[in-house]
Short mmCIF file of C-alpha atoms and ligand atoms in Angstrom, two decimals:
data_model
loop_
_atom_site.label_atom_id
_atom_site.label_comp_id
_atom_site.label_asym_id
_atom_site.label_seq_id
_atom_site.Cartn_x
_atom_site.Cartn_y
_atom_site.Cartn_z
CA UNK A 1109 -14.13 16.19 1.92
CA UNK A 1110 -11.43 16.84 -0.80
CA UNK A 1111 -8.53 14.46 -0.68
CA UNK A 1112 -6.37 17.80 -0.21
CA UNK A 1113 -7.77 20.13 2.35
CA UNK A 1114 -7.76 17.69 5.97
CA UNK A 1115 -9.84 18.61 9.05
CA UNK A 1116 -7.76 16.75 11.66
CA UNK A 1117 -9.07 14.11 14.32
CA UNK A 1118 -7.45 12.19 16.84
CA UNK A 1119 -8.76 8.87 18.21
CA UNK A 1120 -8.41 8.81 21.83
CA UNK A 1121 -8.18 5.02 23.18
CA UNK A 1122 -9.14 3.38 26.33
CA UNK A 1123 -6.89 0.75 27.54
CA UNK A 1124 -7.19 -3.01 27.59
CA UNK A 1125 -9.82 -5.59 25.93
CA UNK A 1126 -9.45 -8.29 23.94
CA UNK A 1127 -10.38 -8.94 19.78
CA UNK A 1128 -13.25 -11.20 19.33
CA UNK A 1129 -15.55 -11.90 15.87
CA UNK A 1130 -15.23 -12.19 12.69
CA UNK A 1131 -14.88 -9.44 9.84
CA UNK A 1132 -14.02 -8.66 6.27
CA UNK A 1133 -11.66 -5.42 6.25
CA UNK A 1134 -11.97 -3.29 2.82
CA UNK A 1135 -10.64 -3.80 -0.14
CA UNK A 1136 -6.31 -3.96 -1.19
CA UNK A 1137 -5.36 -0.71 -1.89
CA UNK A 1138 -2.57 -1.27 -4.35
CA UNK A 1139 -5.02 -4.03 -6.45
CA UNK A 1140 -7.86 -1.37 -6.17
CA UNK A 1141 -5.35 0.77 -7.93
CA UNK A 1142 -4.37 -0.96 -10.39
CA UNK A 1143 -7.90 -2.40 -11.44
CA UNK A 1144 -8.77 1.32 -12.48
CA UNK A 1145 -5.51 1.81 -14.65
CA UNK A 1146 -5.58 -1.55 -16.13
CA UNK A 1147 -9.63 -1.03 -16.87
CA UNK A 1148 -9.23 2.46 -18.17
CA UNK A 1149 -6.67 1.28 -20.98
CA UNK A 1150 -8.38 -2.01 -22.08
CA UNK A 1151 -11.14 -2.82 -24.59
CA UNK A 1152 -14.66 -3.48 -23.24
CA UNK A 1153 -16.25 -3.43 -19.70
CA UNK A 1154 -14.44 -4.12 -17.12
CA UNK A 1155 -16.40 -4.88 -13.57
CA UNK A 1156 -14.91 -4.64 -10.23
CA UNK A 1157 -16.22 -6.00 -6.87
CA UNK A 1158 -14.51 -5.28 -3.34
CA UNK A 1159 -13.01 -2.40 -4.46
CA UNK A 1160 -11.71 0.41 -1.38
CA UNK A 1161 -13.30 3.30 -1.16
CA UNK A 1162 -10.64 4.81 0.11
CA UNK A 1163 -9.42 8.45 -0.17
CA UNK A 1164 -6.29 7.09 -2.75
CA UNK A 1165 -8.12 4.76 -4.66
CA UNK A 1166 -11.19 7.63 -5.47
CA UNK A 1167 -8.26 9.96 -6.63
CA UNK A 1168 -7.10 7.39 -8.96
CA UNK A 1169 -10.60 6.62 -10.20
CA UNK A 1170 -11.02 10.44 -10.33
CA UNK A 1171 -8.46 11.04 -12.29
CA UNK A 1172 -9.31 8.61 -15.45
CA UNK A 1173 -12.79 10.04 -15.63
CA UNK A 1174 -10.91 13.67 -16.09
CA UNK A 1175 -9.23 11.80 -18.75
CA UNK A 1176 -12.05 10.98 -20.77
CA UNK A 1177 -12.88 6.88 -19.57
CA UNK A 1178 -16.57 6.60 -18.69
CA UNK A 1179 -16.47 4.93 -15.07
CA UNK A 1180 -19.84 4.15 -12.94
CA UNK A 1181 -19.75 3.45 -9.12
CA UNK A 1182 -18.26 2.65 -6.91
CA UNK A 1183 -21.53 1.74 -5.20
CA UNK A 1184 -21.08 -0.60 -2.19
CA UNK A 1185 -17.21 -1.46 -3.68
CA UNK A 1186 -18.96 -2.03 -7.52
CA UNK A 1187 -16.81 -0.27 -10.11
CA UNK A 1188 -17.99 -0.20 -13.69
CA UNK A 1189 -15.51 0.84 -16.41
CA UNK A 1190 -15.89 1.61 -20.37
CA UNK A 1191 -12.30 0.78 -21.42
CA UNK A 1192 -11.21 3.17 -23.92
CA UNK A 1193 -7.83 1.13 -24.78
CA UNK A 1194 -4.26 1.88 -24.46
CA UNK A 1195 -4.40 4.93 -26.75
CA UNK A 1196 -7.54 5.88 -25.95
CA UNK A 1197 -7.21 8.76 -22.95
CA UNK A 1198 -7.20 12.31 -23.04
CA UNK A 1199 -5.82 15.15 -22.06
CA UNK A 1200 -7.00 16.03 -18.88
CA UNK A 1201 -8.22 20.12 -17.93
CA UNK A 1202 -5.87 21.22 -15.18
CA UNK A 1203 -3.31 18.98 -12.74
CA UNK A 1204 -4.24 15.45 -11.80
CA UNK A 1205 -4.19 15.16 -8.21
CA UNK A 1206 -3.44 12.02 -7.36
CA UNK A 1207 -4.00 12.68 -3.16
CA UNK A 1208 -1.54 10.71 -0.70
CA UNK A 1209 -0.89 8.04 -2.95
CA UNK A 1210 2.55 7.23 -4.22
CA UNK A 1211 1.61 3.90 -6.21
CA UNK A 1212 -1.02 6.05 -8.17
CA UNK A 1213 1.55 8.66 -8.79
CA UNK A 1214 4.40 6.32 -9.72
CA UNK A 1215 2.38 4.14 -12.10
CA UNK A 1216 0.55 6.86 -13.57
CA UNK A 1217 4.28 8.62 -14.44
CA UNK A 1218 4.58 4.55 -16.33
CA UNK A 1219 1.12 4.91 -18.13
CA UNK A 1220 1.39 8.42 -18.96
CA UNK A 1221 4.51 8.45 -20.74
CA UNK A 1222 2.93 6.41 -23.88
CA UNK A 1223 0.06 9.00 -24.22
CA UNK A 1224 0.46 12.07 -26.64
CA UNK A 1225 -0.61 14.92 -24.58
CA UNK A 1226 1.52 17.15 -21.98
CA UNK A 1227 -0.22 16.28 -18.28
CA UNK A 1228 0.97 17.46 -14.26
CA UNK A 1229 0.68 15.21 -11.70
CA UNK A 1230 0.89 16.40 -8.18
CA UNK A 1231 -0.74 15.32 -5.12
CA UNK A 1232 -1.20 16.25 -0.83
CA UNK A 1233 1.83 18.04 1.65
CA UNK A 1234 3.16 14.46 2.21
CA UNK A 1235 3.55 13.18 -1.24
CA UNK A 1236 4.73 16.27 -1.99
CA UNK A 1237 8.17 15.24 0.10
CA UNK A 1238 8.25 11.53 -1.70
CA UNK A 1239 11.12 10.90 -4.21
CA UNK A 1240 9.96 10.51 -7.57
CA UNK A 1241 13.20 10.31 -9.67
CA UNK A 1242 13.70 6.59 -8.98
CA UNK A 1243 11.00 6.55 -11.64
CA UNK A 1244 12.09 9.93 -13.69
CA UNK A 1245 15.21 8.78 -14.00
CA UNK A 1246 14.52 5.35 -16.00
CA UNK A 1247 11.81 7.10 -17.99
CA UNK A 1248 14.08 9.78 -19.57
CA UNK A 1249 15.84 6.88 -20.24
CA UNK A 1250 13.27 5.60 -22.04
CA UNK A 1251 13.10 8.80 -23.69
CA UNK A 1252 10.37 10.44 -21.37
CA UNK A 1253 10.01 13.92 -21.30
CA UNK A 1254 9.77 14.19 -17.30
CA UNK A 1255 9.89 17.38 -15.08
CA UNK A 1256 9.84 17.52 -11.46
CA UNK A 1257 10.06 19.97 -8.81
CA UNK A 1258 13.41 20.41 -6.85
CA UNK A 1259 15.12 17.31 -5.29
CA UNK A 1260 12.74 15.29 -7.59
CA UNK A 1261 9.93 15.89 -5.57
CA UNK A 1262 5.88 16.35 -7.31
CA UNK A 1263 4.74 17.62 -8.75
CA UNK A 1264 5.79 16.05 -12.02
CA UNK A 1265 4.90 17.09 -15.51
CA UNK A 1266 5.09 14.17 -18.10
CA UNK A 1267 5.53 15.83 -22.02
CA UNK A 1268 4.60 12.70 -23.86
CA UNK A 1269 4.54 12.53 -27.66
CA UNK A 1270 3.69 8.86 -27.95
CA UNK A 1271 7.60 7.43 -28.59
CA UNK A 1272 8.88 5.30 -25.85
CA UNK A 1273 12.14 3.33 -26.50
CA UNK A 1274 12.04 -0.43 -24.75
CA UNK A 1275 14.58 -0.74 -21.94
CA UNK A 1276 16.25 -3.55 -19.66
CA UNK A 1277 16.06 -1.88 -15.89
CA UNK A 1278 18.43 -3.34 -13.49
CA UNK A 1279 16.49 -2.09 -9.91
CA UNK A 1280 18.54 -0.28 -7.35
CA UNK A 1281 16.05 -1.17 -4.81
CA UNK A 1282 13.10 -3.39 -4.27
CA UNK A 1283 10.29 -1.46 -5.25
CA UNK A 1284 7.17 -2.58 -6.68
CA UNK A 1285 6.13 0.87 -7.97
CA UNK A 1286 9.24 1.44 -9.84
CA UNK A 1287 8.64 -2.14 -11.69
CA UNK A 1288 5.29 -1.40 -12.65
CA UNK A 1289 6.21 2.32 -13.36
CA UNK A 1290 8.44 0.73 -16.08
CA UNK A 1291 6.29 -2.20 -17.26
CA UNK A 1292 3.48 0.01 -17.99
CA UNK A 1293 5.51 3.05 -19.69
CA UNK A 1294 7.04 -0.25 -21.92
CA UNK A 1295 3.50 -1.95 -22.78
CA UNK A 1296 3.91 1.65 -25.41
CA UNK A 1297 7.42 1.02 -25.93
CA UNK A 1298 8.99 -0.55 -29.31
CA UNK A 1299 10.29 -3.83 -28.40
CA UNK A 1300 10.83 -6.04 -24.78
CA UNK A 1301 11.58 -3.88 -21.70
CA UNK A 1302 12.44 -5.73 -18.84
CA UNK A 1303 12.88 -4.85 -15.40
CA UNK A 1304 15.35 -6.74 -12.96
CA UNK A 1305 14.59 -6.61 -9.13
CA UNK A 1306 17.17 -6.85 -6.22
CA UNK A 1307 14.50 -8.95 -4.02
CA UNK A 1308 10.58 -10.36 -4.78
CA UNK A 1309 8.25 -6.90 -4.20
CA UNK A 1310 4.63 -7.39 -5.09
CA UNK A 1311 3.44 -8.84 -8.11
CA UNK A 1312 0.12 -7.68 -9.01
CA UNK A 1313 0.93 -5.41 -11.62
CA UNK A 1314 2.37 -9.03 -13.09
CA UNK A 1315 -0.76 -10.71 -12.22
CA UNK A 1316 -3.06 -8.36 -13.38
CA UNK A 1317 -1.88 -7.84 -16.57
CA UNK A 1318 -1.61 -11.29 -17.55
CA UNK A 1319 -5.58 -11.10 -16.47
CA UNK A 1320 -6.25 -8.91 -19.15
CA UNK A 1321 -4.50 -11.07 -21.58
CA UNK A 1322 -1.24 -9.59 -21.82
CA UNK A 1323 1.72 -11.94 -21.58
CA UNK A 1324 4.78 -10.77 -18.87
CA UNK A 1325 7.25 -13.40 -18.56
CA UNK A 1326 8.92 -13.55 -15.48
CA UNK A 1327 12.54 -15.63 -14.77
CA UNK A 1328 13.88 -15.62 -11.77
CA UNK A 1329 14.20 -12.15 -10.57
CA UNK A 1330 13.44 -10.51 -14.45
CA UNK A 1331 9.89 -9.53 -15.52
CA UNK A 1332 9.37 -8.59 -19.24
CA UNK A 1333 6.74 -7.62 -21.51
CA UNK A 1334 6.87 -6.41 -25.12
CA UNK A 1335 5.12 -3.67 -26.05
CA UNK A 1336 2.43 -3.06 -28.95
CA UNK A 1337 -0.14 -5.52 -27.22
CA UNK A 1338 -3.21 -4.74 -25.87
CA UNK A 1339 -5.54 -5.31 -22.75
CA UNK A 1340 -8.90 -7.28 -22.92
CA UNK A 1341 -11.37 -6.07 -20.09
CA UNK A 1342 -12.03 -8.53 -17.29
CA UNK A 1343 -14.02 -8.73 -14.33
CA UNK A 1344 -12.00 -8.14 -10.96
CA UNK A 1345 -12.90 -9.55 -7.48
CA UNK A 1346 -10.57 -7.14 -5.03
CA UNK A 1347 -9.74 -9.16 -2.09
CA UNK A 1348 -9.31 -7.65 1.53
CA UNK A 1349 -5.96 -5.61 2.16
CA UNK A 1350 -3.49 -7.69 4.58
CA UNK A 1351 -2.26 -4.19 5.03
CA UNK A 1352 -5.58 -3.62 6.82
CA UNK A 1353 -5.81 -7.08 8.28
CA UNK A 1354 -2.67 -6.85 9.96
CA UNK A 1355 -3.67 -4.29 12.45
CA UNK A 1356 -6.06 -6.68 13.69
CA UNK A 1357 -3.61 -9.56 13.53
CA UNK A 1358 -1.32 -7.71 15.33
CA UNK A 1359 -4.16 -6.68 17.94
CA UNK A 1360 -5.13 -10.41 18.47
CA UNK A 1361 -1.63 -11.47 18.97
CA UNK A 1362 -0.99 -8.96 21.72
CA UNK A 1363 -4.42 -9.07 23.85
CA UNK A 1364 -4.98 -12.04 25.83
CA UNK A 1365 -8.16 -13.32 25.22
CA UNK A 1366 -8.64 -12.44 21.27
CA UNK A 1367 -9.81 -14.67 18.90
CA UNK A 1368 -10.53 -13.40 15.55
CA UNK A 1369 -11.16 -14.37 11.82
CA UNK A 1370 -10.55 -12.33 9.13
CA UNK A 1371 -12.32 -13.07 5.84
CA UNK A 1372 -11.33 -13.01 1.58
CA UNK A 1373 -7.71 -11.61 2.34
CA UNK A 1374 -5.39 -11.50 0.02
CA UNK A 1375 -2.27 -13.67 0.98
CA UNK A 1376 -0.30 -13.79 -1.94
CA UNK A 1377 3.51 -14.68 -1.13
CA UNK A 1378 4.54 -11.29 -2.04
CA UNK A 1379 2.76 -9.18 0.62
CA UNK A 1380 2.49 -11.91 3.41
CA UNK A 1381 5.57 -11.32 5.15
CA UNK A 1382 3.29 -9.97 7.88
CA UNK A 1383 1.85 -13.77 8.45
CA UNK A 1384 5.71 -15.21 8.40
CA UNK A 1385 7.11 -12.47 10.71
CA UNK A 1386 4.40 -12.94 13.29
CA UNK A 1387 5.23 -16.60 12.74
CA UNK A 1388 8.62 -16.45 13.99
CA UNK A 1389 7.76 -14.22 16.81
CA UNK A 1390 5.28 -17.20 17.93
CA UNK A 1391 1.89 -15.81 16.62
CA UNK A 1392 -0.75 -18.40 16.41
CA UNK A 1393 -2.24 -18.09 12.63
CA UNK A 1394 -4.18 -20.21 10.67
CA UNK A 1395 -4.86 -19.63 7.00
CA UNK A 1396 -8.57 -21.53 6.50
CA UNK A 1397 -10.69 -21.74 2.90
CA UNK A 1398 -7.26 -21.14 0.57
CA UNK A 1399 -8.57 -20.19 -2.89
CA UNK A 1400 -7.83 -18.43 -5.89
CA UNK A 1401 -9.54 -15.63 -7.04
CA UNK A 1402 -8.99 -14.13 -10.38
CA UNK A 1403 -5.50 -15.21 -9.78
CA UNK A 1404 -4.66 -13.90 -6.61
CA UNK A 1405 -4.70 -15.80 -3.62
CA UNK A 1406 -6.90 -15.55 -0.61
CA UNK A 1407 -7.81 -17.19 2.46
CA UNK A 1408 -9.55 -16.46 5.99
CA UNK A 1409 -7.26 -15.40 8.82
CA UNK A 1410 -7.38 -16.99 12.20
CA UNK A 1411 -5.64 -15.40 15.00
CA UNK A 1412 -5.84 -16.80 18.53
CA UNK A 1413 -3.51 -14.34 21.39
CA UNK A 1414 -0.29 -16.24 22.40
CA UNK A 1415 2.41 -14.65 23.80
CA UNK A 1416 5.07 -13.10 21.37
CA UNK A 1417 9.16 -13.30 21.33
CA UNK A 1418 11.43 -10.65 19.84
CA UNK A 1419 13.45 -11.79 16.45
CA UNK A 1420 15.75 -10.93 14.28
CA UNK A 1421 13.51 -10.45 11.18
CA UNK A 1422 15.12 -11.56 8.23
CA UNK A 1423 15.87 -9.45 5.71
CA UNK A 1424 14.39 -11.58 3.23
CA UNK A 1425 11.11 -10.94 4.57
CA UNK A 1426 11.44 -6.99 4.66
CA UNK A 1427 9.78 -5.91 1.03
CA UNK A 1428 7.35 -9.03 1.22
CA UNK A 1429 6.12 -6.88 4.80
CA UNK A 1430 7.21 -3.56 3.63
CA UNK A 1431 3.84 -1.47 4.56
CA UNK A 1432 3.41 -3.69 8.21
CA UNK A 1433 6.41 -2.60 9.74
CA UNK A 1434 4.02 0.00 11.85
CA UNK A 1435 2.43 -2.16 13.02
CA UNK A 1436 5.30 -4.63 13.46
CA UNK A 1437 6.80 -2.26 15.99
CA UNK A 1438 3.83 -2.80 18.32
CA UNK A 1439 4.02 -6.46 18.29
CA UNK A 1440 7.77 -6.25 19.29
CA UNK A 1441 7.15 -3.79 21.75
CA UNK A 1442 4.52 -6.27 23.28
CA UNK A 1443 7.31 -9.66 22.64
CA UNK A 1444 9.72 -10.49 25.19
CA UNK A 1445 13.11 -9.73 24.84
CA UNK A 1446 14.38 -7.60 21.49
CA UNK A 1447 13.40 -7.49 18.06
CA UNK A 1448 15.92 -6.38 15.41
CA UNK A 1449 14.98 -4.98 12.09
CA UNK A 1450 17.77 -4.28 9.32
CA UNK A 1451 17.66 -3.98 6.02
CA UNK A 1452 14.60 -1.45 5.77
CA UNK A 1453 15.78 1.73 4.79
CA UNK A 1454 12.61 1.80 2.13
CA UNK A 1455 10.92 2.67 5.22
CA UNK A 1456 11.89 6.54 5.87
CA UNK A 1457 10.43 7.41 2.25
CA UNK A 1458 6.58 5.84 3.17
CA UNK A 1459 3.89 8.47 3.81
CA UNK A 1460 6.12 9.37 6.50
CA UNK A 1461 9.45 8.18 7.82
CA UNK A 1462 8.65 5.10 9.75
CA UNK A 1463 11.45 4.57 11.16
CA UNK A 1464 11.84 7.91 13.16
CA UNK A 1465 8.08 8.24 13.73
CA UNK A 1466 7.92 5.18 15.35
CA UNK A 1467 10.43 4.96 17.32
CA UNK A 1468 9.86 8.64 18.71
CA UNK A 1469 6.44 7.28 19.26
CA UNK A 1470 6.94 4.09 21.14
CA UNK A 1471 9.63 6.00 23.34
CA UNK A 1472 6.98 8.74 24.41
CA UNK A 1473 5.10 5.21 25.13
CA UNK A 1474 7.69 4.02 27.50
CA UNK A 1475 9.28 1.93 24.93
CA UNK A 1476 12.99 1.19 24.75
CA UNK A 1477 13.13 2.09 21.10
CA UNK A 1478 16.04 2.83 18.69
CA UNK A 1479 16.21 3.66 15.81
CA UNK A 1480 19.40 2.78 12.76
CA UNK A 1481 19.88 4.26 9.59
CA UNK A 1482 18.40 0.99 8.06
CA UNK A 1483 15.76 -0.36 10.76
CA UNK A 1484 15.34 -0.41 14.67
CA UNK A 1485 15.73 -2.10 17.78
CA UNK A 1486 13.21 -2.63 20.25
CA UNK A 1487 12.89 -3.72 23.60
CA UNK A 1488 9.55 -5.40 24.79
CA UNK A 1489 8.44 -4.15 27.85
CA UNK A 1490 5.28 -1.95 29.50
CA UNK A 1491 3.25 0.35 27.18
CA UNK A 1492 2.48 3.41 29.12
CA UNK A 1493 -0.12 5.67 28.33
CA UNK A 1494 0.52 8.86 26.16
CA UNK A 1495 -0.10 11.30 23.16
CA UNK A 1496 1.30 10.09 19.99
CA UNK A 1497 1.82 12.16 16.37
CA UNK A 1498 1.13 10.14 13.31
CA UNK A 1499 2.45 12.77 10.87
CA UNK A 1500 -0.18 12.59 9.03
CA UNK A 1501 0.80 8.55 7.70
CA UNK A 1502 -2.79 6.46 7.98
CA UNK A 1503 -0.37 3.13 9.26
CA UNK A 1504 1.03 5.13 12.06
CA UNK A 1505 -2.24 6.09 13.36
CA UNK A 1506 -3.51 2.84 13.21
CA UNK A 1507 -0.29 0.55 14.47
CA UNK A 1508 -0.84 3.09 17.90
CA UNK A 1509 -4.39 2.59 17.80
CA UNK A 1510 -3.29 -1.22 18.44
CA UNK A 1511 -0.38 0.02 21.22
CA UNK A 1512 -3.57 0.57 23.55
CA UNK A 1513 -4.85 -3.11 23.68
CA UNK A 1514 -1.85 -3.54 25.96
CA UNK A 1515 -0.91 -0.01 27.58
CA UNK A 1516 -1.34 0.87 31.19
CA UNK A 1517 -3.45 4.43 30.35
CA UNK A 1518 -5.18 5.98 27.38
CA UNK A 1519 -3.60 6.77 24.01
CA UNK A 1520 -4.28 9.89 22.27
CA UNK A 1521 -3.53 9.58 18.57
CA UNK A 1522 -2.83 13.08 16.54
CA UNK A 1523 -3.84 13.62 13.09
CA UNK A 1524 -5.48 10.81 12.27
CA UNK A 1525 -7.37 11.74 8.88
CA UNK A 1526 -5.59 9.92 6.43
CA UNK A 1527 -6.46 6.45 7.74
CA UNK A 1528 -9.53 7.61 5.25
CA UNK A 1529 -6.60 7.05 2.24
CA UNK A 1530 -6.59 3.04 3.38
CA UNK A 1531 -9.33 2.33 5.68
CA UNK A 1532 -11.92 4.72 6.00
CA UNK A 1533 -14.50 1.94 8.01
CA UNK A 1534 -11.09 1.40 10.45
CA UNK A 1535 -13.06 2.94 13.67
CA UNK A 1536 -16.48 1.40 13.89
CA UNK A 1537 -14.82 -2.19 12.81
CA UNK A 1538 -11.88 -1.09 15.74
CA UNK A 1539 -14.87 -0.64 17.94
CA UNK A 1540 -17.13 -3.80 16.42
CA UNK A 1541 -13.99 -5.74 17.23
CA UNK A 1542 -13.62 -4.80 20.81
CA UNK A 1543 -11.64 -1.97 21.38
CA UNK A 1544 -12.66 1.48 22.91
CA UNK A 1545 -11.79 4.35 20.15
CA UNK A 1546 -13.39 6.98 20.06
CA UNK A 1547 -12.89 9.93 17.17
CA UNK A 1548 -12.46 13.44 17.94
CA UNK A 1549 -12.31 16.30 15.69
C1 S3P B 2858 2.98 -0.51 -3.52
C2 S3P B 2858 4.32 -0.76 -3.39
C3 S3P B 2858 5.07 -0.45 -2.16
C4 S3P B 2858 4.16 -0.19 -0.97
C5 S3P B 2858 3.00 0.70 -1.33
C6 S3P B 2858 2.17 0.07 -2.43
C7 S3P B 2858 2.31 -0.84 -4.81
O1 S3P B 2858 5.84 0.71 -2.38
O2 S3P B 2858 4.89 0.38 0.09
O3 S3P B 2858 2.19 0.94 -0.21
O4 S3P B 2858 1.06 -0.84 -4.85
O5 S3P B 2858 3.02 -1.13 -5.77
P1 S3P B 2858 7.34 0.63 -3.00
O6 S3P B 2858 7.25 0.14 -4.38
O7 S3P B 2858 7.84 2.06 -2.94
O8 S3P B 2858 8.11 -0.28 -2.09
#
């Protein structure tokens, strides 16, 4: 299937049941990302293990072999790549289609603004509507050539001729692609660019970097690198996505009865906001076998069912749980009482808008859900059976998917063939975990 042209399934779920087993979910998407880009543009062989085979992660690995980097795999989440250094890419035949994926598009804008050849990115209907000039705009900045279509939309054409002037980036929001967008486009750049972020967002460009030997300093809120340098390949163990695992945390929390354990995931402090949100809402988690591998952290994820309370979710927690809001919904529409989310306007410029999608979702489900300009309000209460539309967003599929462990009929789930961008195993291990899905095209 090309990542552009979509035959469209639902999943159709019986209600009830319980989680039970144990499971390893596939590979992070945004460290599967950036383990191509970073082992494109160093020197030597780089290996990867656990990498997704997802839909957006293939587009970005794609898209570096149209660029001239010698890649083998991925064969059972193996990824073998010949390095051909910072300078070293060329100038692809024709657009580079980077599918659903906004990280791929946003860093590649970064990394493609150093190289000295004129290259379009552009990618499906839905990225298509995703702002990009959060990242134009500091680029020209920086002296980037950078075209977009109207509104600032993809696709994007990047003229680069190799000159990229260091900057100091003071964030207007807390965006993790917009931090590496600038770190990478200043690892070309003349002198220290630095990048200043309103809240923590996800540090594995940071990490990864530093991996292949490049020093970032980071103080306080400020990350900076100086350009010039370059990247020494590595070998990369991907651990499990929390984005994935927290369907299935959410699931067990909800269903009395589950008990489940989910192995290798990555819990660094900047993406588990999920584990302290469910937390505070009285979720029963246990992190077991902490460890560090090739500096990120991960541990397996124990999740017994206890019953859940609504919360006001700090807004501290919002970016470190930015993608789990989906699914966050469900578990507040299964708490007692009312959960309040502010703070998360980042959400209606996702794969879809979350915030509206949701909430017009859990309402068809009986749910007394609002949304506000910046977050929602939701009422716990009885999950009625229903037909839900995912707009095409994988999360919104799945977070339903999770609605019908506790609703009182079946839930049909429209459009459901991007969960193949994320989690393309997501219905047999649904099904191996105890739920009853079934996919229909
Ligand atoms: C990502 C950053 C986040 C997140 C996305 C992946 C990344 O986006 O929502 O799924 O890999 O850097 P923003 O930077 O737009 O918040």
């Amino acid at each position: 299937m090309s990542i552009t042209s979509v035959s469209q399934i639902r999943y159709v779920i019986q209600p009830g049941g319980r989680l039970s087993g144990t499971c390893r979910v596939p590979g992070d998407k945004s460290i599967s990302h950036r383990s191509i880009m970073f082992g494109s543009l160093a020197e030597g062989t780089t290996h990867i293990a656990g990498f997704l085979e997802g839909d957006d992660a293939l587009a970005t690995l794609q898209a570096f072999r149209k660029m001239g980097v010698n890649i083998e795999g991925p064969e059972a989440g193996v990824v073998k790549i010949q390095g051909v250094g910072l300078r070293g890419l060329q100038k692809p035949k024709g657009v580079l289609d980077v599918g659903n994926a906004g990280t791929a598009m946003r860093l590649f804008m970064g990394l493609l603004s150093g190289q000295h050849f004129e290259v379009t990115l552009s990618g499906d209907a839905s990225l298509t509507k995703r702002p990009m000039n959060r990242v134009a705009n500091p680029l020209r900045d920086m002296g980037v050539s950078v075209e977009t279509a109207a509104g600032g939309h993809p696709p994007v054409t990047i003229k680069a001729n190799g000159l990229v002037k260091a900057t100091d980036y003071v964030m207007p929001m807390a965006s993790a692609q917009v931090k590496s967008c600038i770190l990478l486009a200043g690892l070309y750049a003349d002198g220290e660019t630095s990048v200043v972020e309103p809240a923590p967002t996800r540090d594995h460009t940071e990490r990864m970097l530093r991996g292949f030997g490049y020093p970032v300093k980071t103080e306080g809120n400020k990350v900076s690198l100086v350009g010039g340098g370059k990247l020494t390949a590595t070998d990369i163990d991907v651990p499990a996505d929390i984005s994935s695992a927290a369907f299935y945390m959410v699931g067990a929390s909800i269903a009395p009865g589950s008990d489940i354990t989910l192995k290798h995931v990555g819990v660094n402090p900047t993406r588990s906001g999920i584990i302290s949100i469910l937390r505070l809402m009285g979720a029963d988690i246990t992190l077991l076998n902490r460890r560090d591998v090739g500096g990120e952290p991960v541990a397996d994820i124990h999740v017994r069912y206890t019953p859940l309370k609504g919360i006001n979710i700090p807004e501290t927690l919002v970016p470190l749980a930015i993608d789990e809001f989906p699914v966050l919904f469900i578990a507040a529409a299964c708490a007692t009482g009312k959960t309040i989310l502010t703070g998360a306007e980042e959400l209606r410029v996702k794969e879809s808008d979350r915030i509206q999608v949701m909430a017009d979702g859990l309402q068809t489900l009986g749910i007394n859900a609002q949304s506000t300009p910046d977050g929602m309000i939701i009422e716990g209460g009885e999950i009625t059976g229903g037909q839900v539309e995912t707009h095409d967003d994988h999360r919104i599929a799945m977070s339903f998917t999770m609605a019908a462990l506790k609703s009182t009929g079946p839930i049909t789930v429209n459009n459901c063939s991007h969960v193949a961008t994320s989690f393309p195993s997501f219905v047999a291990l649904t099904q191996q975990l105890g739920i009853s899905i079934e996919e229909q095209s």
